[in-house]
């Protein structure tokens, strides 16, 4: 395997607390990993969002930030980068991805609407449900079988989509179709270009716009290059252009692939929709040429968008995720396969089959991993799924996972080896793990602040 395509100029010390300390710290949070202080975490795989390392080029770009309230040159640099890389003429900056969703959905989504797509990310779903609309999951069935190998498990099931469009378009209930690349909630799995194209054709037939949730667009493009017939000799840059040419716009959390610590935007093809969204952008985010970002943040983002589509960087990026996954498999830790782009997802239902769903196997596994190794992952299961907004019953998703998301350009493969050792220690004592139950939860996005106790 080729080594990292960068050298390290600045280091940030991390420390491993003794196990007894880790047990006390996590108990004090109510067994919620979001409640830990980062200084008490040894290797932090909670999220790949906003946690990456910026390059020397991005750090130097910060100094060029134009902090003018209106018409900042940094905005025009960002706008140009989006136009060139993604191909959309209109750009509204926002402070992060969910802010982009808030602005776009304020214009497009109304009560009773249905937004079909591959599995929506939780903030997207929450923004849809907050408006009393429905996020309809039309992902292919293969995505729900954690060990089934399929090159594009993030694909939209065209039959499911067609049937949704058939039912809801005549009722005027489909504001847009959304494709999330890569599909985070389905395991960081990519969507094929042929699938994006086929979804676009259906959208045209039913005259519904197609939007892309683009947070991990570059990783998705790299997977297309590696796995899809006919793209082996295309650059990621060319593939990205093709992916977005089928879309009417995108929301972007720039904290992921675009390699910045904060930022986002909405991009549009249509000037009328851009204008309608501008009203809400000003209301929620700020004037059109900064939208919740500082000038220096927009500079770093413009540079980051370029670096995100670099072939060598993406080669390294996917190889590191794959390394962690392969090592876990070698030690018989069950993971979602094939291995995704930004994260490895451990299958808690297979690892801890003796824990009932109501006792939250994935949350329990994530807690035990922290206790054993100081590694922080995150539950992607029942806790994250929230209760049904109508019945208020727990929703049990088909998969109960612990996500190990890898920050970009931050850790080495030695760190990944430590994560694998942590799982080995959990496996050794797995019969003693009894599960957790809720003692506190909020009505929506409960995973951030919920508290639990051991069963
Ligand atoms: N869309 C996707 C696919 C995401 O993964 C996220 C965030 C968002 C939208 C929202 O963007 O955080 O900038 O407001 N995902 C993070 C994660 C939080 O850990 O996966 P945001």
mmCIF file of C-alpha atoms in Angstrom, residues 177-446:
data_model
loop_
_atom_site.group_PDB
_atom_site.id
_atom_site.type_symbol
_atom_site.label_atom_id
_atom_site.label_comp_id
_atom_site.label_asym_id
_atom_site.label_seq_id
_atom_site.Cartn_x
_atom_site.Cartn_y
_atom_site.Cartn_z
ATOM 1 C CA UNK A 177 -36.049 13.871 -5.199
ATOM 2 C CA UNK A 178 -32.844 13.746 -3.149
ATOM 3 C CA UNK A 179 -29.791 11.575 -3.760
ATOM 4 C CA UNK A 180 -27.206 11.509 -0.964
ATOM 5 C CA UNK A 181 -23.652 10.775 -2.144
ATOM 6 C CA UNK A 182 -22.167 8.768 -0.618
ATOM 7 C CA UNK A 183 -25.094 7.402 1.349
ATOM 8 C CA UNK A 184 -23.932 7.999 4.916
ATOM 9 C CA UNK A 185 -26.831 6.314 6.686
ATOM 10 C CA UNK A 186 -26.520 3.201 4.498
ATOM 11 C CA UNK A 187 -22.841 2.752 5.407
ATOM 12 C CA UNK A 188 -21.011 5.404 3.373
ATOM 13 C CA UNK A 189 -21.951 3.486 0.244
ATOM 14 C CA UNK A 190 -21.627 5.052 -3.195
ATOM 15 C CA UNK A 191 -24.251 5.716 -5.858
ATOM 16 C CA UNK A 192 -23.468 4.731 -9.459
ATOM 17 C CA UNK A 193 -23.462 7.323 -12.204
ATOM 18 C CA UNK A 194 -25.854 5.142 -14.185
ATOM 19 C CA UNK A 195 -28.206 5.258 -11.192
ATOM 20 C CA UNK A 196 -28.004 9.065 -10.878
ATOM 21 C CA UNK A 197 -28.758 9.268 -14.598
ATOM 22 C CA UNK A 198 -31.707 6.868 -14.346
ATOM 23 C CA UNK A 199 -33.131 8.813 -11.383
ATOM 24 C CA UNK A 200 -32.807 12.007 -13.409
ATOM 25 C CA UNK A 201 -34.724 10.398 -16.284
ATOM 26 C CA UNK A 202 -37.562 9.462 -13.915
ATOM 27 C CA UNK A 203 -37.505 12.961 -12.435
ATOM 28 C CA UNK A 204 -37.836 14.422 -15.923
ATOM 29 C CA UNK A 205 -40.687 12.098 -16.770
ATOM 30 C CA UNK A 206 -42.563 13.256 -13.666
ATOM 31 C CA UNK A 207 -41.260 16.842 -13.849
ATOM 32 C CA UNK A 208 -39.758 16.828 -10.379
ATOM 33 C CA UNK A 209 -36.391 18.473 -9.622
ATOM 34 C CA UNK A 210 -33.432 16.346 -8.538
ATOM 35 C CA UNK A 211 -31.169 17.537 -5.730
ATOM 36 C CA UNK A 212 -27.968 15.979 -4.462
ATOM 37 C CA UNK A 213 -26.816 15.993 -0.845
ATOM 38 C CA UNK A 214 -23.202 16.380 -1.854
ATOM 39 C CA UNK A 215 -21.268 16.112 1.442
ATOM 40 C CA UNK A 216 -19.124 13.189 0.215
ATOM 41 C CA UNK A 217 -19.289 13.821 -3.529
ATOM 42 C CA UNK A 218 -15.569 13.303 -4.172
ATOM 43 C CA UNK A 219 -15.396 9.935 -2.399
ATOM 44 C CA UNK A 220 -18.452 8.904 -4.403
ATOM 45 C CA UNK A 221 -16.748 9.946 -7.642
ATOM 46 C CA UNK A 222 -13.629 7.962 -6.728
ATOM 47 C CA UNK A 223 -15.772 4.854 -6.152
ATOM 48 C CA UNK A 224 -17.330 5.377 -9.591
ATOM 49 C CA UNK A 225 -13.835 5.517 -11.104
ATOM 50 C CA UNK A 226 -12.829 2.307 -9.306
ATOM 51 C CA UNK A 227 -16.016 0.307 -9.717
ATOM 52 C CA UNK A 228 -18.223 1.480 -12.581
ATOM 53 C CA UNK A 229 -17.835 0.172 -16.092
ATOM 54 C CA UNK A 230 -16.443 2.837 -18.410
ATOM 55 C CA UNK A 231 -14.983 5.248 -15.818
ATOM 56 C CA UNK A 232 -11.580 3.685 -15.106
ATOM 57 C CA UNK A 233 -9.766 6.146 -17.362
ATOM 58 C CA UNK A 234 -11.710 9.243 -16.370
ATOM 59 C CA UNK A 235 -10.381 11.643 -13.764
ATOM 60 C CA UNK A 236 -12.391 12.274 -10.607
ATOM 61 C CA UNK A 237 -12.796 15.835 -11.831
ATOM 62 C CA UNK A 238 -14.521 14.635 -15.010
ATOM 63 C CA UNK A 239 -16.701 12.199 -13.086
ATOM 64 C CA UNK A 240 -17.789 14.935 -10.666
ATOM 65 C CA UNK A 241 -18.911 17.122 -13.577
ATOM 66 C CA UNK A 242 -20.952 14.254 -14.974
ATOM 67 C CA UNK A 243 -22.531 13.412 -11.596
ATOM 68 C CA UNK A 244 -23.779 16.952 -11.058
ATOM 69 C CA UNK A 245 -24.907 17.632 -14.606
ATOM 70 C CA UNK A 246 -27.996 15.504 -13.891
ATOM 71 C CA UNK A 247 -28.957 17.530 -10.820
ATOM 72 C CA UNK A 248 -30.902 20.764 -10.469
ATOM 73 C CA UNK A 249 -28.915 21.708 -7.425
ATOM 74 C CA UNK A 250 -27.180 20.466 -4.319
ATOM 75 C CA UNK A 251 -26.861 21.075 -0.620
ATOM 76 C CA UNK A 252 -23.325 20.815 0.705
ATOM 77 C CA UNK A 253 -21.885 20.233 4.125
ATOM 78 C CA UNK A 254 -18.365 21.456 3.355
ATOM 79 C CA UNK A 255 -17.151 19.900 6.623
ATOM 80 C CA UNK A 256 -16.723 16.566 4.870
ATOM 81 C CA UNK A 257 -15.112 16.130 1.451
ATOM 82 C CA UNK A 258 -14.333 19.844 0.915
ATOM 83 C CA UNK A 259 -11.840 19.636 3.794
ATOM 84 C CA UNK A 260 -12.843 22.563 5.981
ATOM 85 C CA UNK A 261 -13.793 22.695 9.646
ATOM 86 C CA UNK A 262 -16.978 24.690 9.107
ATOM 87 C CA UNK A 263 -19.018 25.753 6.089
ATOM 88 C CA UNK A 264 -21.572 24.776 3.513
ATOM 89 C CA UNK A 265 -23.601 26.034 0.592
ATOM 90 C CA UNK A 266 -26.549 25.472 -1.701
ATOM 91 C CA UNK A 267 -25.914 25.483 -5.439
ATOM 92 C CA UNK A 268 -28.624 25.890 -8.085
ATOM 93 C CA UNK A 269 -29.125 25.761 -11.808
ATOM 94 C CA UNK A 270 -32.308 27.838 -11.736
ATOM 95 C CA UNK A 271 -32.208 31.559 -10.965
ATOM 96 C CA UNK A 272 -35.828 31.689 -9.753
ATOM 97 C CA UNK A 273 -35.244 29.060 -7.076
ATOM 98 C CA UNK A 274 -31.987 30.807 -6.143
ATOM 99 C CA UNK A 275 -33.919 34.032 -5.662
ATOM 100 C CA UNK A 276 -36.605 32.390 -3.545
ATOM 101 C CA UNK A 277 -33.969 30.756 -1.357
ATOM 102 C CA UNK A 278 -32.059 34.038 -1.052
ATOM 103 C CA UNK A 279 -34.842 35.457 1.104
ATOM 104 C CA UNK A 280 -34.482 32.651 3.655
ATOM 105 C CA UNK A 281 -30.680 32.666 3.363
ATOM 106 C CA UNK A 282 -30.639 36.305 4.475
ATOM 107 C CA UNK A 283 -33.154 35.582 7.234
ATOM 108 C CA UNK A 284 -31.338 32.563 8.681
ATOM 109 C CA UNK A 285 -27.704 32.802 7.608
ATOM 110 C CA UNK A 286 -26.650 36.316 6.630
ATOM 111 C CA UNK A 287 -26.110 38.381 3.504
ATOM 112 C CA UNK A 288 -25.823 36.522 0.189
ATOM 113 C CA UNK A 289 -22.057 36.881 -0.116
ATOM 114 C CA UNK A 290 -21.173 35.361 3.254
ATOM 115 C CA UNK A 291 -24.186 33.390 4.568
ATOM 116 C CA UNK A 292 -22.820 32.461 7.970
ATOM 117 C CA UNK A 293 -19.218 32.056 6.854
ATOM 118 C CA UNK A 294 -16.299 34.372 7.375
ATOM 119 C CA UNK A 295 -14.307 35.499 4.347
ATOM 120 C CA UNK A 296 -11.360 33.374 5.452
ATOM 121 C CA UNK A 297 -13.583 30.303 5.757
ATOM 122 C CA UNK A 298 -14.772 30.822 2.181
ATOM 123 C CA UNK A 299 -11.128 31.074 1.020
ATOM 124 C CA UNK A 300 -10.218 27.806 2.744
ATOM 125 C CA UNK A 301 -13.310 26.157 1.265
ATOM 126 C CA UNK A 302 -12.511 27.296 -2.280
ATOM 127 C CA UNK A 303 -9.043 25.749 -1.891
ATOM 128 C CA UNK A 304 -10.462 22.646 -0.183
ATOM 129 C CA UNK A 305 -12.887 21.943 -3.039
ATOM 130 C CA UNK A 306 -9.889 21.676 -5.398
ATOM 131 C CA UNK A 307 -7.984 19.360 -3.058
ATOM 132 C CA UNK A 308 -11.049 17.193 -2.485
ATOM 133 C CA UNK A 309 -11.032 15.949 -6.073
ATOM 134 C CA UNK A 310 -7.296 15.205 -6.218
ATOM 135 C CA UNK A 311 -6.856 11.608 -7.362
ATOM 136 C CA UNK A 312 -3.832 10.825 -5.137
ATOM 137 C CA UNK A 313 -5.562 12.188 -2.058
ATOM 138 C CA UNK A 314 -8.714 10.167 -2.756
ATOM 139 C CA UNK A 315 -6.696 7.023 -3.407
ATOM 140 C CA UNK A 316 -5.122 7.398 0.051
ATOM 141 C CA UNK A 317 -8.431 8.321 1.634
ATOM 142 C CA UNK A 318 -10.342 5.249 0.468
ATOM 143 C CA UNK A 319 -7.318 3.000 1.125
ATOM 144 C CA UNK A 320 -7.180 4.038 4.775
ATOM 145 C CA UNK A 321 -10.865 3.328 5.359
ATOM 146 C CA UNK A 322 -10.440 0.026 3.584
ATOM 147 C CA UNK A 323 -7.387 -0.796 5.751
ATOM 148 C CA UNK A 324 -9.389 -0.360 8.957
ATOM 149 C CA UNK A 325 -12.237 -2.480 7.588
ATOM 150 C CA UNK A 326 -9.954 -5.257 6.340
ATOM 151 C CA UNK A 327 -8.147 -5.473 9.688
ATOM 152 C CA UNK A 328 -11.458 -5.723 11.541
ATOM 153 C CA UNK A 329 -12.611 -8.488 9.205
ATOM 154 C CA UNK A 330 -9.333 -10.331 9.704
ATOM 155 C CA UNK A 331 -10.151 -10.402 13.419
ATOM 156 C CA UNK A 332 -13.721 -11.583 12.798
ATOM 157 C CA UNK A 333 -15.391 -8.300 13.708
ATOM 158 C CA UNK A 334 -18.562 -8.123 11.573
ATOM 159 C CA UNK A 335 -18.765 -4.975 9.455
ATOM 160 C CA UNK A 336 -20.960 -3.635 6.681
ATOM 161 C CA UNK A 337 -19.562 -4.678 3.326
ATOM 162 C CA UNK A 338 -18.271 -3.545 0.987
ATOM 163 C CA UNK A 339 -16.291 -1.048 3.082
ATOM 164 C CA UNK A 340 -17.598 2.510 2.618
ATOM 165 C CA UNK A 341 -15.771 5.744 1.894
ATOM 166 C CA UNK A 342 -15.547 7.783 5.079
ATOM 167 C CA UNK A 343 -16.265 5.194 7.721
ATOM 168 C CA UNK A 344 -16.373 1.564 8.728
ATOM 169 C CA UNK A 345 -19.649 0.393 10.210
ATOM 170 C CA UNK A 346 -19.563 -2.432 12.745
ATOM 171 C CA UNK A 347 -22.635 -4.655 12.847
ATOM 172 C CA UNK A 348 -23.693 -4.687 16.504
ATOM 173 C CA UNK A 349 -26.565 -7.144 15.973
ATOM 174 C CA UNK A 350 -24.082 -9.812 14.858
ATOM 175 C CA UNK A 351 -21.477 -8.940 17.474
ATOM 176 C CA UNK A 352 -23.872 -8.721 20.433
ATOM 177 C CA UNK A 353 -26.800 -10.968 19.424
ATOM 178 C CA UNK A 354 -27.752 -11.552 23.066
ATOM 179 C CA UNK A 355 -28.795 -7.908 23.615
ATOM 180 C CA UNK A 356 -32.458 -7.090 22.887
ATOM 181 C CA UNK A 357 -33.107 -4.224 20.439
ATOM 182 C CA UNK A 358 -34.729 -2.174 23.215
ATOM 183 C CA UNK A 359 -31.448 -2.411 25.135
ATOM 184 C CA UNK A 360 -29.609 -0.669 22.328
ATOM 185 C CA UNK A 361 -26.854 -3.052 21.159
ATOM 186 C CA UNK A 362 -24.994 -0.494 19.023
ATOM 187 C CA UNK A 363 -24.988 2.203 21.705
ATOM 188 C CA UNK A 364 -23.731 -0.426 24.179
ATOM 189 C CA UNK A 365 -20.982 -1.529 21.806
ATOM 190 C CA UNK A 366 -19.803 2.051 21.237
ATOM 191 C CA UNK A 367 -19.672 2.634 25.011
ATOM 192 C CA UNK A 368 -17.676 -0.580 25.610
ATOM 193 C CA UNK A 369 -15.237 0.321 22.831
ATOM 194 C CA UNK A 370 -14.510 3.625 24.561
ATOM 195 C CA UNK A 371 -14.044 1.916 27.920
ATOM 196 C CA UNK A 372 -11.663 -0.672 26.457
ATOM 197 C CA UNK A 373 -9.585 1.572 24.193
ATOM 198 C CA UNK A 374 -10.408 5.272 24.487
ATOM 199 C CA UNK A 375 -11.740 5.156 20.908
ATOM 200 C CA UNK A 376 -14.917 7.130 20.292
ATOM 201 C CA UNK A 377 -17.281 5.871 17.596
ATOM 202 C CA UNK A 378 -20.967 6.668 17.240
ATOM 203 C CA UNK A 379 -24.217 4.729 17.246
ATOM 204 C CA UNK A 380 -26.127 4.573 13.980
ATOM 205 C CA UNK A 381 -29.135 2.598 15.135
ATOM 206 C CA UNK A 382 -32.205 2.865 17.320
ATOM 207 C CA UNK A 383 -31.003 5.889 19.287
ATOM 208 C CA UNK A 384 -30.310 7.852 16.100
ATOM 209 C CA UNK A 385 -33.569 6.718 14.478
ATOM 210 C CA UNK A 386 -35.691 8.718 16.981
ATOM 211 C CA UNK A 387 -39.290 7.808 17.774
ATOM 212 C CA UNK A 388 -41.995 7.731 15.132
ATOM 213 C CA UNK A 389 -43.372 11.298 15.019
ATOM 214 C CA UNK A 390 -46.972 10.034 15.073
ATOM 215 C CA UNK A 391 -47.018 6.892 17.254
ATOM 216 C CA UNK A 392 -44.052 8.005 19.441
ATOM 217 C CA UNK A 393 -42.870 4.378 19.461
ATOM 218 C CA UNK A 394 -39.164 3.606 19.057
ATOM 219 C CA UNK A 395 -38.244 3.019 15.435
ATOM 220 C CA UNK A 396 -36.012 -0.016 15.026
ATOM 221 C CA UNK A 397 -33.939 0.452 11.885
ATOM 222 C CA UNK A 398 -32.962 -2.665 9.981
ATOM 223 C CA UNK A 399 -29.302 -2.196 10.892
ATOM 224 C CA UNK A 400 -27.832 -1.475 14.298
ATOM 225 C CA UNK A 401 -24.328 -0.117 13.685
ATOM 226 C CA UNK A 402 -21.345 1.541 15.327
ATOM 227 C CA UNK A 403 -19.813 3.987 12.880
ATOM 228 C CA UNK A 404 -16.076 4.561 12.975
ATOM 229 C CA UNK A 405 -15.691 7.657 10.824
ATOM 230 C CA UNK A 406 -12.198 8.628 9.875
ATOM 231 C CA UNK A 407 -11.237 12.301 9.933
ATOM 232 C CA UNK A 408 -9.466 13.347 6.741
ATOM 233 C CA UNK A 409 -5.642 13.474 6.817
ATOM 234 C CA UNK A 410 -5.590 13.205 10.644
ATOM 235 C CA UNK A 411 -4.687 9.678 11.794
ATOM 236 C CA UNK A 412 -2.167 7.102 10.568
ATOM 237 C CA UNK A 413 -2.756 3.395 10.110
ATOM 238 C CA UNK A 414 -1.065 2.769 13.496
ATOM 239 C CA UNK A 415 -4.044 4.525 15.005
ATOM 240 C CA UNK A 416 -6.317 2.243 13.001
ATOM 241 C CA UNK A 417 -4.511 -0.804 14.466
ATOM 242 C CA UNK A 418 -5.300 0.450 17.976
ATOM 243 C CA UNK A 419 -8.984 0.632 17.066
ATOM 244 C CA UNK A 420 -8.879 -3.006 15.979
ATOM 245 C CA UNK A 421 -7.223 -4.008 19.284
ATOM 246 C CA UNK A 422 -10.016 -2.174 21.111
ATOM 247 C CA UNK A 423 -12.636 -4.328 19.388
ATOM 248 C CA UNK A 424 -10.681 -7.466 20.240
ATOM 249 C CA UNK A 425 -10.855 -6.501 23.928
ATOM 250 C CA UNK A 426 -14.618 -5.894 23.657
ATOM 251 C CA UNK A 427 -15.102 -9.300 22.032
ATOM 252 C CA UNK A 428 -13.215 -11.011 24.879
ATOM 253 C CA UNK A 429 -15.736 -9.735 27.428
ATOM 254 C CA UNK A 430 -18.823 -9.561 25.268
ATOM 255 C CA UNK A 431 -20.926 -11.985 27.309
ATOM 256 C CA UNK A 432 -20.755 -9.595 30.247
ATOM 257 C CA UNK A 433 -22.276 -6.729 28.218
ATOM 258 C CA UNK A 434 -25.949 -6.347 29.168
ATOM 259 C CA UNK A 435 -27.093 -3.283 27.228
ATOM 260 C CA UNK A 436 -28.436 0.171 28.076
ATOM 261 C CA UNK A 437 -31.807 1.824 28.526
ATOM 262 C CA UNK A 438 -32.954 5.442 28.128
ATOM 263 C CA UNK A 439 -33.304 7.630 31.192
ATOM 264 C CA UNK A 440 -33.618 10.939 29.302
ATOM 265 C CA UNK A 441 -34.362 11.870 25.684
ATOM 266 C CA UNK A 442 -35.495 14.871 23.621
ATOM 267 C CA UNK A 443 -38.400 14.612 21.118
ATOM 268 C CA UNK A 444 -36.159 15.052 18.056
ATOM 269 C CA UNK A 445 -32.433 14.372 17.329
ATOM 270 C CA UNK A 446 -32.283 12.669 20.713
#
